[in-house]
Coordinates of C-alpha atoms in Angstrom, one line a residue:
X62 CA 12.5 -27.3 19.7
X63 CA 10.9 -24.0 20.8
X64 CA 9.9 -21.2 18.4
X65 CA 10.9 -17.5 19.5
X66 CA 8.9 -16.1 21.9
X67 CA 9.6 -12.3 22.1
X68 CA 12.4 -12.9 24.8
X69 CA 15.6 -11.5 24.3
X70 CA 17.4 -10.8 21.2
X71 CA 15.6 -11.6 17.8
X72 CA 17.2 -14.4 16.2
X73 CA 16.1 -17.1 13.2
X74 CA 13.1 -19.6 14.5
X75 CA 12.1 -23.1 13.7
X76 CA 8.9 -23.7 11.9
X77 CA 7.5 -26.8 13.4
X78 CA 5.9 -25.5 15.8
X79 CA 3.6 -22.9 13.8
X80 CA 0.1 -22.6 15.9
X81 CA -2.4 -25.1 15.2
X82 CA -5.8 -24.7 16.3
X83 CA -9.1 -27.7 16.3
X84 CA -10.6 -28.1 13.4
X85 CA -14.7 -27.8 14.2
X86 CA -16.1 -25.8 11.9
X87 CA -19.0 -23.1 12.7
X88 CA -21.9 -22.0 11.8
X89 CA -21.7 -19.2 8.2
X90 CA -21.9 -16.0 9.2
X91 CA -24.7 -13.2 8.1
X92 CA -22.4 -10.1 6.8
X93 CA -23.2 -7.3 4.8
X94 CA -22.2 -7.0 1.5
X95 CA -20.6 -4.5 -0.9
X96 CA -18.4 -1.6 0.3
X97 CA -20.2 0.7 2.6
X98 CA -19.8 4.8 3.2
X99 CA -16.9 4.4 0.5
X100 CA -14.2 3.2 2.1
X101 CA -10.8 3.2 1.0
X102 CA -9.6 0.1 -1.4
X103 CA -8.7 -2.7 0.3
X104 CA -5.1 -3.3 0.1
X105 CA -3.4 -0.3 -1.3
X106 CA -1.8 2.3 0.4
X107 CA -3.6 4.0 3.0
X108 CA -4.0 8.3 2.5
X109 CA -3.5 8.7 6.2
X110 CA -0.1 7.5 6.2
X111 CA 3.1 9.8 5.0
X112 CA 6.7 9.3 4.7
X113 CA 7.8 10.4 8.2
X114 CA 7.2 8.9 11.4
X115 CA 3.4 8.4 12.6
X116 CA 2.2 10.5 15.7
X117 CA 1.1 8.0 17.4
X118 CA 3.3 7.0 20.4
X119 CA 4.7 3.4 20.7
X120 CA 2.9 0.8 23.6
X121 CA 4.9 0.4 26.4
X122 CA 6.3 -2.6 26.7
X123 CA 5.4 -6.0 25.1
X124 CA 2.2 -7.3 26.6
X125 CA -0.4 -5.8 24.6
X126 CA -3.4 -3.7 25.8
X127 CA -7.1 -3.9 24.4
X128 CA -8.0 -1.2 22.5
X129 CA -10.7 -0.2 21.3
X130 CA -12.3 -1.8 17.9
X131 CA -12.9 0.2 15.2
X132 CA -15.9 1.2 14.6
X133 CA -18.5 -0.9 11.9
X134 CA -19.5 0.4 8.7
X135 CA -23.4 1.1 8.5
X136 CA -24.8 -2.0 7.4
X137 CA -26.7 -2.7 4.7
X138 CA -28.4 -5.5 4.1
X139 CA -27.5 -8.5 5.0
X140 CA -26.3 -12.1 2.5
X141 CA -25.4 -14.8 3.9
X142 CA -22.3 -16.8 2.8
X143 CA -23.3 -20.9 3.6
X144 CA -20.3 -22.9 3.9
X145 CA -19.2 -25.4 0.7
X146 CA -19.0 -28.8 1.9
X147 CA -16.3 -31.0 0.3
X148 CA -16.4 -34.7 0.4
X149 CA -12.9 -34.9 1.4
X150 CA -10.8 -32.2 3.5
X151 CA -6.9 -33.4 3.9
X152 CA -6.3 -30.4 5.8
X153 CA -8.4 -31.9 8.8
X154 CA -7.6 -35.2 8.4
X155 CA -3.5 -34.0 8.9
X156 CA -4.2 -32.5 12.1
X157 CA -6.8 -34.2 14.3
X158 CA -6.8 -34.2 17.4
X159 CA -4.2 -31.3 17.4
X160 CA -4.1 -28.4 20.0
X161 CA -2.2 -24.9 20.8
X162 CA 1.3 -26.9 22.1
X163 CA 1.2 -29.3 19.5
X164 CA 3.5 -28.9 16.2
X165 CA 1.7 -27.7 12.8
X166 CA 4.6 -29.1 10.6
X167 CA 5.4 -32.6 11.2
X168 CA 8.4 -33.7 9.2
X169 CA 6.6 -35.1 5.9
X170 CA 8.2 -38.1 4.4
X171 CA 8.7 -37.9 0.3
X172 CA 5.5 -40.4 -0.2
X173 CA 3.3 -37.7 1.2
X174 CA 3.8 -35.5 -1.0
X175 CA 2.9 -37.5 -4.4
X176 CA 4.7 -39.8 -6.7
X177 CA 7.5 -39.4 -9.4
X178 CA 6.7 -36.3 -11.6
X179 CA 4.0 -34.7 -8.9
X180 CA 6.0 -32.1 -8.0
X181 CA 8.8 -29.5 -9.8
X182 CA 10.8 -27.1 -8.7
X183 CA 11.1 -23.9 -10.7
X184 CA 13.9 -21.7 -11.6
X185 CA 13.4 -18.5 -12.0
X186 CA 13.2 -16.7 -15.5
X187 CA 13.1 -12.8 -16.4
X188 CA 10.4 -12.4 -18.8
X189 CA 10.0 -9.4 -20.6
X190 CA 6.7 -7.2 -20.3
X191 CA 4.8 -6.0 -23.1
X192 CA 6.2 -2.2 -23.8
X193 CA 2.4 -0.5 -24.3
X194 CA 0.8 -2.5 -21.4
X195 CA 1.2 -3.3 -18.2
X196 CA 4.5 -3.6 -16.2
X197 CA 5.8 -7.0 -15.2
X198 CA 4.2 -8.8 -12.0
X199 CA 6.1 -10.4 -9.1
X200 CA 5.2 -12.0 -6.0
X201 CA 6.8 -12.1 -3.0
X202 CA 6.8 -15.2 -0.1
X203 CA 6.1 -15.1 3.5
X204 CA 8.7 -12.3 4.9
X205 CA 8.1 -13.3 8.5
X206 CA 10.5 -9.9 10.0
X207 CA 13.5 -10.9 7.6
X208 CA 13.8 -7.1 6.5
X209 CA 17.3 -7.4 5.3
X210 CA 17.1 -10.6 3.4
X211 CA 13.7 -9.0 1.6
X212 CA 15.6 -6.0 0.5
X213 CA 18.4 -7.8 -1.1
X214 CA 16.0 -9.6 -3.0
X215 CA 13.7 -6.8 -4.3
X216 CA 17.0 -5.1 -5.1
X217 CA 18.4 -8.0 -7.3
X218 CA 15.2 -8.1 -9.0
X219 CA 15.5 -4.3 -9.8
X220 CA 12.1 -3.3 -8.0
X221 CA 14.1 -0.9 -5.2
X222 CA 17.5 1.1 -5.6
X223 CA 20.2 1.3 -3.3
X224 CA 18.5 3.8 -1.2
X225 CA 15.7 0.9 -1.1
X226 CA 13.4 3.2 -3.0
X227 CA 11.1 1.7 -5.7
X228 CA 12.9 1.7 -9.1
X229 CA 10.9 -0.6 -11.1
X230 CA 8.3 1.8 -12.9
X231 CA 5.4 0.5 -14.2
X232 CA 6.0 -2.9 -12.5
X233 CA 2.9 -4.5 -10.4
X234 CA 4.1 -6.3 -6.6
X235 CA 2.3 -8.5 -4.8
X236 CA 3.2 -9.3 -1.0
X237 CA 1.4 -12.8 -0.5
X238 CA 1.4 -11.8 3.6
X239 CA 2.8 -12.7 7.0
X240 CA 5.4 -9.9 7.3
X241 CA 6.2 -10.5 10.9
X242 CA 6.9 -12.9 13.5
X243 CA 9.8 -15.4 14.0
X244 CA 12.5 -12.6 12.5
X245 CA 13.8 -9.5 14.1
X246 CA 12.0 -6.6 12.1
X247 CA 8.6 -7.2 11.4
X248 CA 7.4 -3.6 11.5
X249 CA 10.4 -2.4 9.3
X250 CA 8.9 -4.9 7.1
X251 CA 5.4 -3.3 7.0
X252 CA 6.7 0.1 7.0
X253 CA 8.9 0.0 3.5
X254 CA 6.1 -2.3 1.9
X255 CA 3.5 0.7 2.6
X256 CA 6.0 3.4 1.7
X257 CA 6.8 1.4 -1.8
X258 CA 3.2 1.3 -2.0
X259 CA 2.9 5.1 -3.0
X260 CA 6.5 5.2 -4.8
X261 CA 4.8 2.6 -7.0
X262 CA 1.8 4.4 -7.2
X263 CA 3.2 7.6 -7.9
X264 CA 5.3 5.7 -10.8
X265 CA 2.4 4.6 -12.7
X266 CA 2.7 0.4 -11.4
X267 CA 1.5 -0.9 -7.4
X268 CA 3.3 -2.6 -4.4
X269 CA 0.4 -4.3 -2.9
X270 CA -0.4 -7.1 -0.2
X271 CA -2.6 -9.8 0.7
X272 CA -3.7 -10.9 4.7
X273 CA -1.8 -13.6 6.0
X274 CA -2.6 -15.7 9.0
X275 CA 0.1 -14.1 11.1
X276 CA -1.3 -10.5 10.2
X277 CA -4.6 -11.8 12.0
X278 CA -2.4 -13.1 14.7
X279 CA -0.8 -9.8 15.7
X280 CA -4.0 -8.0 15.5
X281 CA -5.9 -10.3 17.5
X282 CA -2.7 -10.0 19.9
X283 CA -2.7 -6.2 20.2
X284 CA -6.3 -6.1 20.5
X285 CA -7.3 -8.9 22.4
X286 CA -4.2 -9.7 24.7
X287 CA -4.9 -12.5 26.8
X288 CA -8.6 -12.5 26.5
X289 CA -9.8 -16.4 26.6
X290 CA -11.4 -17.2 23.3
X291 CA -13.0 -20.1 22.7
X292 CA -10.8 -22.8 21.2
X293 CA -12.5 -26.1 21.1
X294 CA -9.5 -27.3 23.3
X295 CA -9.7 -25.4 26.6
X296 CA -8.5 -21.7 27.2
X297 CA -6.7 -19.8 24.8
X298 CA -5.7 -16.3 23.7
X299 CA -4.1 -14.6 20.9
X300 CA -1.3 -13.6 23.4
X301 CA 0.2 -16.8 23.6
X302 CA -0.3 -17.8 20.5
X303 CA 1.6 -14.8 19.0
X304 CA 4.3 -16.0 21.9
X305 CA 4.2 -19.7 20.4
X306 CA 4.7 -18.4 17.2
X307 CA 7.4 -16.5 17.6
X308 CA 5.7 -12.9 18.0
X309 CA 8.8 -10.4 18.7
X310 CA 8.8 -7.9 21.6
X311 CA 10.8 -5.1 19.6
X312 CA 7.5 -5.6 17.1
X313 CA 5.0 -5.3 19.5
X314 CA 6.7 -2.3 21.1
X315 CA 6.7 -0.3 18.1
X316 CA 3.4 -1.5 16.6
X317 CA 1.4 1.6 16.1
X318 CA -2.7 2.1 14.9
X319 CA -1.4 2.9 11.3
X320 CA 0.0 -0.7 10.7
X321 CA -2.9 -2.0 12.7
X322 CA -5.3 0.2 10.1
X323 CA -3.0 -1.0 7.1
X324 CA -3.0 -5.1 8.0
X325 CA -6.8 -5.1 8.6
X326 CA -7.4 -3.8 5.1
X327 CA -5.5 -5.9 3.2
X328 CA -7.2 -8.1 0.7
X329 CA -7.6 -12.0 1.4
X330 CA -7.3 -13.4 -2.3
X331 CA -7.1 -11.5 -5.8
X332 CA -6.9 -12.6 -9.4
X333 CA -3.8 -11.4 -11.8
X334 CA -3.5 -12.3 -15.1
X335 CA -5.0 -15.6 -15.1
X336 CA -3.2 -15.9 -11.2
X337 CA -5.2 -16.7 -8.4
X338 CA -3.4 -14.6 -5.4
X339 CA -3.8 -16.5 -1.7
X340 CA -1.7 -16.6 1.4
X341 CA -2.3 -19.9 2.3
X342 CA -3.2 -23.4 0.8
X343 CA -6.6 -23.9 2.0
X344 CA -9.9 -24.4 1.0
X345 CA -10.8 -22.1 3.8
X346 CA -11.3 -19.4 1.6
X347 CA -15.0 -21.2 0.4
X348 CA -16.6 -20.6 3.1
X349 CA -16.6 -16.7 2.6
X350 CA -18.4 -16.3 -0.1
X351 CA -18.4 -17.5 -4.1
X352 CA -16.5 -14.4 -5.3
X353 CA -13.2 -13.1 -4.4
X354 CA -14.8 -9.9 -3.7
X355 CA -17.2 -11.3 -1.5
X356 CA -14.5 -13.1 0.2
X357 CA -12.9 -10.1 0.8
X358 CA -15.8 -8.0 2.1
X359 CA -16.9 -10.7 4.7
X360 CA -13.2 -11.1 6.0
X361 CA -13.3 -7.5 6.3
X362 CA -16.6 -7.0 7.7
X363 CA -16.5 -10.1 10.4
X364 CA -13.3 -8.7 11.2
X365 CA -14.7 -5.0 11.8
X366 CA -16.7 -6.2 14.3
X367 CA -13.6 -6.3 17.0
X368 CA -14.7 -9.9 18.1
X369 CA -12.2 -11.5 19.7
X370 CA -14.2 -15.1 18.9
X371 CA -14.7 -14.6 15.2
X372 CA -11.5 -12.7 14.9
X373 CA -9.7 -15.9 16.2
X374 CA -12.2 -18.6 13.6
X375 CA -10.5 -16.0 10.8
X376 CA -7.0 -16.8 12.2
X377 CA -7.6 -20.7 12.8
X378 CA -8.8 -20.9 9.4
X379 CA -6.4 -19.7 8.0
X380 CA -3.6 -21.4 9.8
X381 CA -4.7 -24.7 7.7
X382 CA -2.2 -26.0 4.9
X383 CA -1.5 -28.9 3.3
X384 CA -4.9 -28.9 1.2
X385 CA -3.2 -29.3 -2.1
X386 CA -0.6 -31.9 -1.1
X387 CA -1.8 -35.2 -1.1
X388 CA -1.6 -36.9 -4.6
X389 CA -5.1 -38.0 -4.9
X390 CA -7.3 -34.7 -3.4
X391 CA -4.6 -32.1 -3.5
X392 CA -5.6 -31.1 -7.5
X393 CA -9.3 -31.8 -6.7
X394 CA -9.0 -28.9 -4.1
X395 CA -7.0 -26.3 -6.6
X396 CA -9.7 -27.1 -9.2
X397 CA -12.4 -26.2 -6.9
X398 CA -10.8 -22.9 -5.9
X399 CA -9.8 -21.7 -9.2
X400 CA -13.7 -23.0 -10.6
X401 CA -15.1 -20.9 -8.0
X402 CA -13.0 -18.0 -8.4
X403 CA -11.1 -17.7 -11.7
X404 CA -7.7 -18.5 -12.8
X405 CA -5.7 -21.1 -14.1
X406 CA -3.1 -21.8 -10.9
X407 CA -3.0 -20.7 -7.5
X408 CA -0.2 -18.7 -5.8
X409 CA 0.3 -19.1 -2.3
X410 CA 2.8 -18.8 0.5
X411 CA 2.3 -19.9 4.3
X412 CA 3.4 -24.0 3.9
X413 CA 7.5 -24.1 3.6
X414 CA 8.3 -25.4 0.4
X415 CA 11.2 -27.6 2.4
X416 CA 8.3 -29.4 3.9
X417 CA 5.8 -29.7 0.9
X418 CA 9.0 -31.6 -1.0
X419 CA 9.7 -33.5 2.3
X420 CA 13.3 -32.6 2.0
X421 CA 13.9 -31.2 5.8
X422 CA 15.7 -33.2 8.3
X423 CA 14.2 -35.6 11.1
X424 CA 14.6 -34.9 15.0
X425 CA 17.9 -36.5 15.4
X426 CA 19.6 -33.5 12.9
X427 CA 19.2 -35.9 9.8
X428 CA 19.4 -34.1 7.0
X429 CA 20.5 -34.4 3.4
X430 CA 19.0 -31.5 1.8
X431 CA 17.8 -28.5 3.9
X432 CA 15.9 -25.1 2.8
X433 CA 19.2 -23.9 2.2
X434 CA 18.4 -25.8 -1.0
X435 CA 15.8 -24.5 -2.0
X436 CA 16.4 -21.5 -4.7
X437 CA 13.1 -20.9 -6.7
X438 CA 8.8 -21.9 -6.2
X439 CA 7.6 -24.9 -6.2
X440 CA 4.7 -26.2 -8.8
X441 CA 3.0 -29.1 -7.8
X442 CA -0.5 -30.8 -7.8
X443 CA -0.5 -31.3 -11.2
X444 CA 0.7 -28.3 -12.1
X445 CA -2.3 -26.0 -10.8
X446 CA 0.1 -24.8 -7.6
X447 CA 2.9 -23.0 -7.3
X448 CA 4.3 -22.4 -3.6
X449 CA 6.4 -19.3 -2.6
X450 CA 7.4 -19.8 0.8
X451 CA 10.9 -21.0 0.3
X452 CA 11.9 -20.9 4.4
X453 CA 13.6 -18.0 4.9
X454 CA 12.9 -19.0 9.2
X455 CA 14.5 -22.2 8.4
X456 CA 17.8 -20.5 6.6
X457 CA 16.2 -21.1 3.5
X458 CA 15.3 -18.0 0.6
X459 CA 12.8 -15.7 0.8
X460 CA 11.6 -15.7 -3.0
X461 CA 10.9 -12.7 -5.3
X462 CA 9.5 -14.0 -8.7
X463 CA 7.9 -13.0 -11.5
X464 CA 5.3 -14.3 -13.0
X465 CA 4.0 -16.0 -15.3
X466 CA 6.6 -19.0 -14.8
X467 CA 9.3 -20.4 -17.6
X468 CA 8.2 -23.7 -16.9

């Protein structure tokens, strides 16, 4: 099977063949730290984007161009960030030996994923917010271009109206990343989750987002093109890795510096009531620093320095999954996370829940119980995990929850 490749009309992908990239790890990178020249908030709505259509003209074409990086904040002075060594890293020891053609979801046979009682699935439960505090919080999965599917959640969840305007007050939104690629509207996608951004604002609660792997991808891909970068398994390039994993032409076509501006602001991890927010699940996040905001700052500084090397570590790093998976290690690894950086269970999105329960079909179209089956997150390794990728690019359902879980 072959993932889209930005030829011809969009149309649903397969997963299995989501980029994977060696495993070698380099050396911790020098950054600067804090939040130089005051620059916006990472995440939230960017000022220099209104409700009409940007002046900037679309790129001809599909096959991006390099442009020009923007330019670093003055530095100030340096900390390093050493790498945590873990005794144990299941995420590697899935995938060695794998390269840019090779499949990054196998089909994972139920004893992978953990005995009898490892794993739940959850179904979802309105909970009531508090009337003098805060609004309700939701997350949202991996979107991957599925902009009609994502609105007729967020509308059954009473977040957007019919005119897919935000309705949901004082309500707080998480996006947990990869908004395009594999489905036919990715930049529809960014567009209304910055424009409910400032309706949400503007209604006293936020619509915000988190980096995903595939945001690094198409900004590596529109800046880099088919620059070689060094891969650890001969010549590669964000170009055809965006290709292999299922980058869209109409996307790339109407990709404009204000979503480039937006994705590279966005926020790596954050912590919500007791929540730890990630894209993927990975221990990658370690080796950035021992605080979510210095995880944050050094993603955004290294990639600020328009790098097409380090900008492609970020994106092979966080291409890893499967770190809390394995019975034995899997809750070691959530522990570790949430002991370095608060919170009692991590949120992600990035591995298809189909996959993490083992419940997809094998290569000769056996299959007893597809995504299509799938109809709320996933808690798992002991408890400390819930997934939100419910494969909407495998026809399963692109999940809108709130939190905390009924379970």
């Amino acid at each position: 099977m072959t993932q889209g490749a930005g030829q011809g009309p969009a149309m649903r992908t397969d997963t299995l063949r989501d980029f994977r990239v060696p495993v070698t790890e380099p050396a911790a990178y020098a950054v600067s730290s804090g939040n130089p020249g005051g620059a916006p908030v990472y995440g939230e709505y960017p000022a220099y984007y209104d409700d009409g259509t940007p002046a900037v003209p679309p790129q001809p074409g599909y096959a991006p161009a390099p442009t020009a990086p923007p330019a670093a904040p003055p530095a100030a002075p340096p900390a390093s960030h050493p790498a945590h060594a873990t005794s144990q890293d299941p995420e590697d020891d899935d995938f060695e030996g794998y390269t840019p053609t090779h499949r990054d979801l196998p089909i994972i046979g139920r004893g992978a994923v953990g005995g009898p009682g490892d794993t739940v699935q959850v179904q979802y439960v309105p909970q009531e917010a508090a009337a003098d505090g805060p609004g309700p919080l939701y997350v949202v999965g991996d979107v991957h271009g599925y902009l009609d599917e994502l609105v007729t959640e967020l509308h059954a969840q009473g977040l957007i109206d019919a005119e897919r305007r935000w309705s949901a007050g004082n309500a707080r939104l998480w996006f947990l990343g990869d908004f395009t690629d594999r489905g036919p509207d990715g930049i529809g996608v960014i567009d209304l989750v910055m424009r409910l951004s400032a309706e949400a604002a503007a209604a006293g609660g936020y619509c915000k987002a988190l980096m995903g792997n595939h945001e690094l991808l198409l900004i590596g891909a529109k800046r880099f093109g088919d620059t070689p970068v060094v891969s650890g398994a001969g010549t590669a390039s964000f170009q055809a890795a965006w290709l292999l994993n299922g980058g869209q032409r109409s996307d790339m076509e109407r990709l404009q510096d204000v979503h480039l501006q937006w994705m590279s602001r966005l926020d790596a991890a954050v912590l919500e009531e007791d929540h730890l927010l990630l894209h993927s699940d990975t221990t990658a996040y370690l080796d950035y620093g021992d605080s979510i905001e210095d995880v944050n700052d050094t993603i955004h500084e290294l990639l600020n320095r328009g790098d097409a090397d380090i900008t492609w570590d970020l994106f092979r790093k966080f291409t890893k999954r499967f770190a809390f998976r394995d019975e034995g290690t899997g809750p070691q690894a959530v522990r570790e996370l949430l002991g370095t950086y608060g919170g009692s269970r991590v949120v992600h999105g990035h591995s298809p829940i189909p996959y993490l329960l083992g419940e997809v079909g094998t290569e000769d179209g056996d299959e007893s119980r597809g995504p299509e089956a799938v109809n709320g997150p996933h808690v798992y390794a002991e408890g400390l995990a819930i997934a939100m990728d419910g494969g909407v690019t495998m026809a399963g359902k692109l999940l809108v929850v709130q939190l905390p879980l009924n379970d």
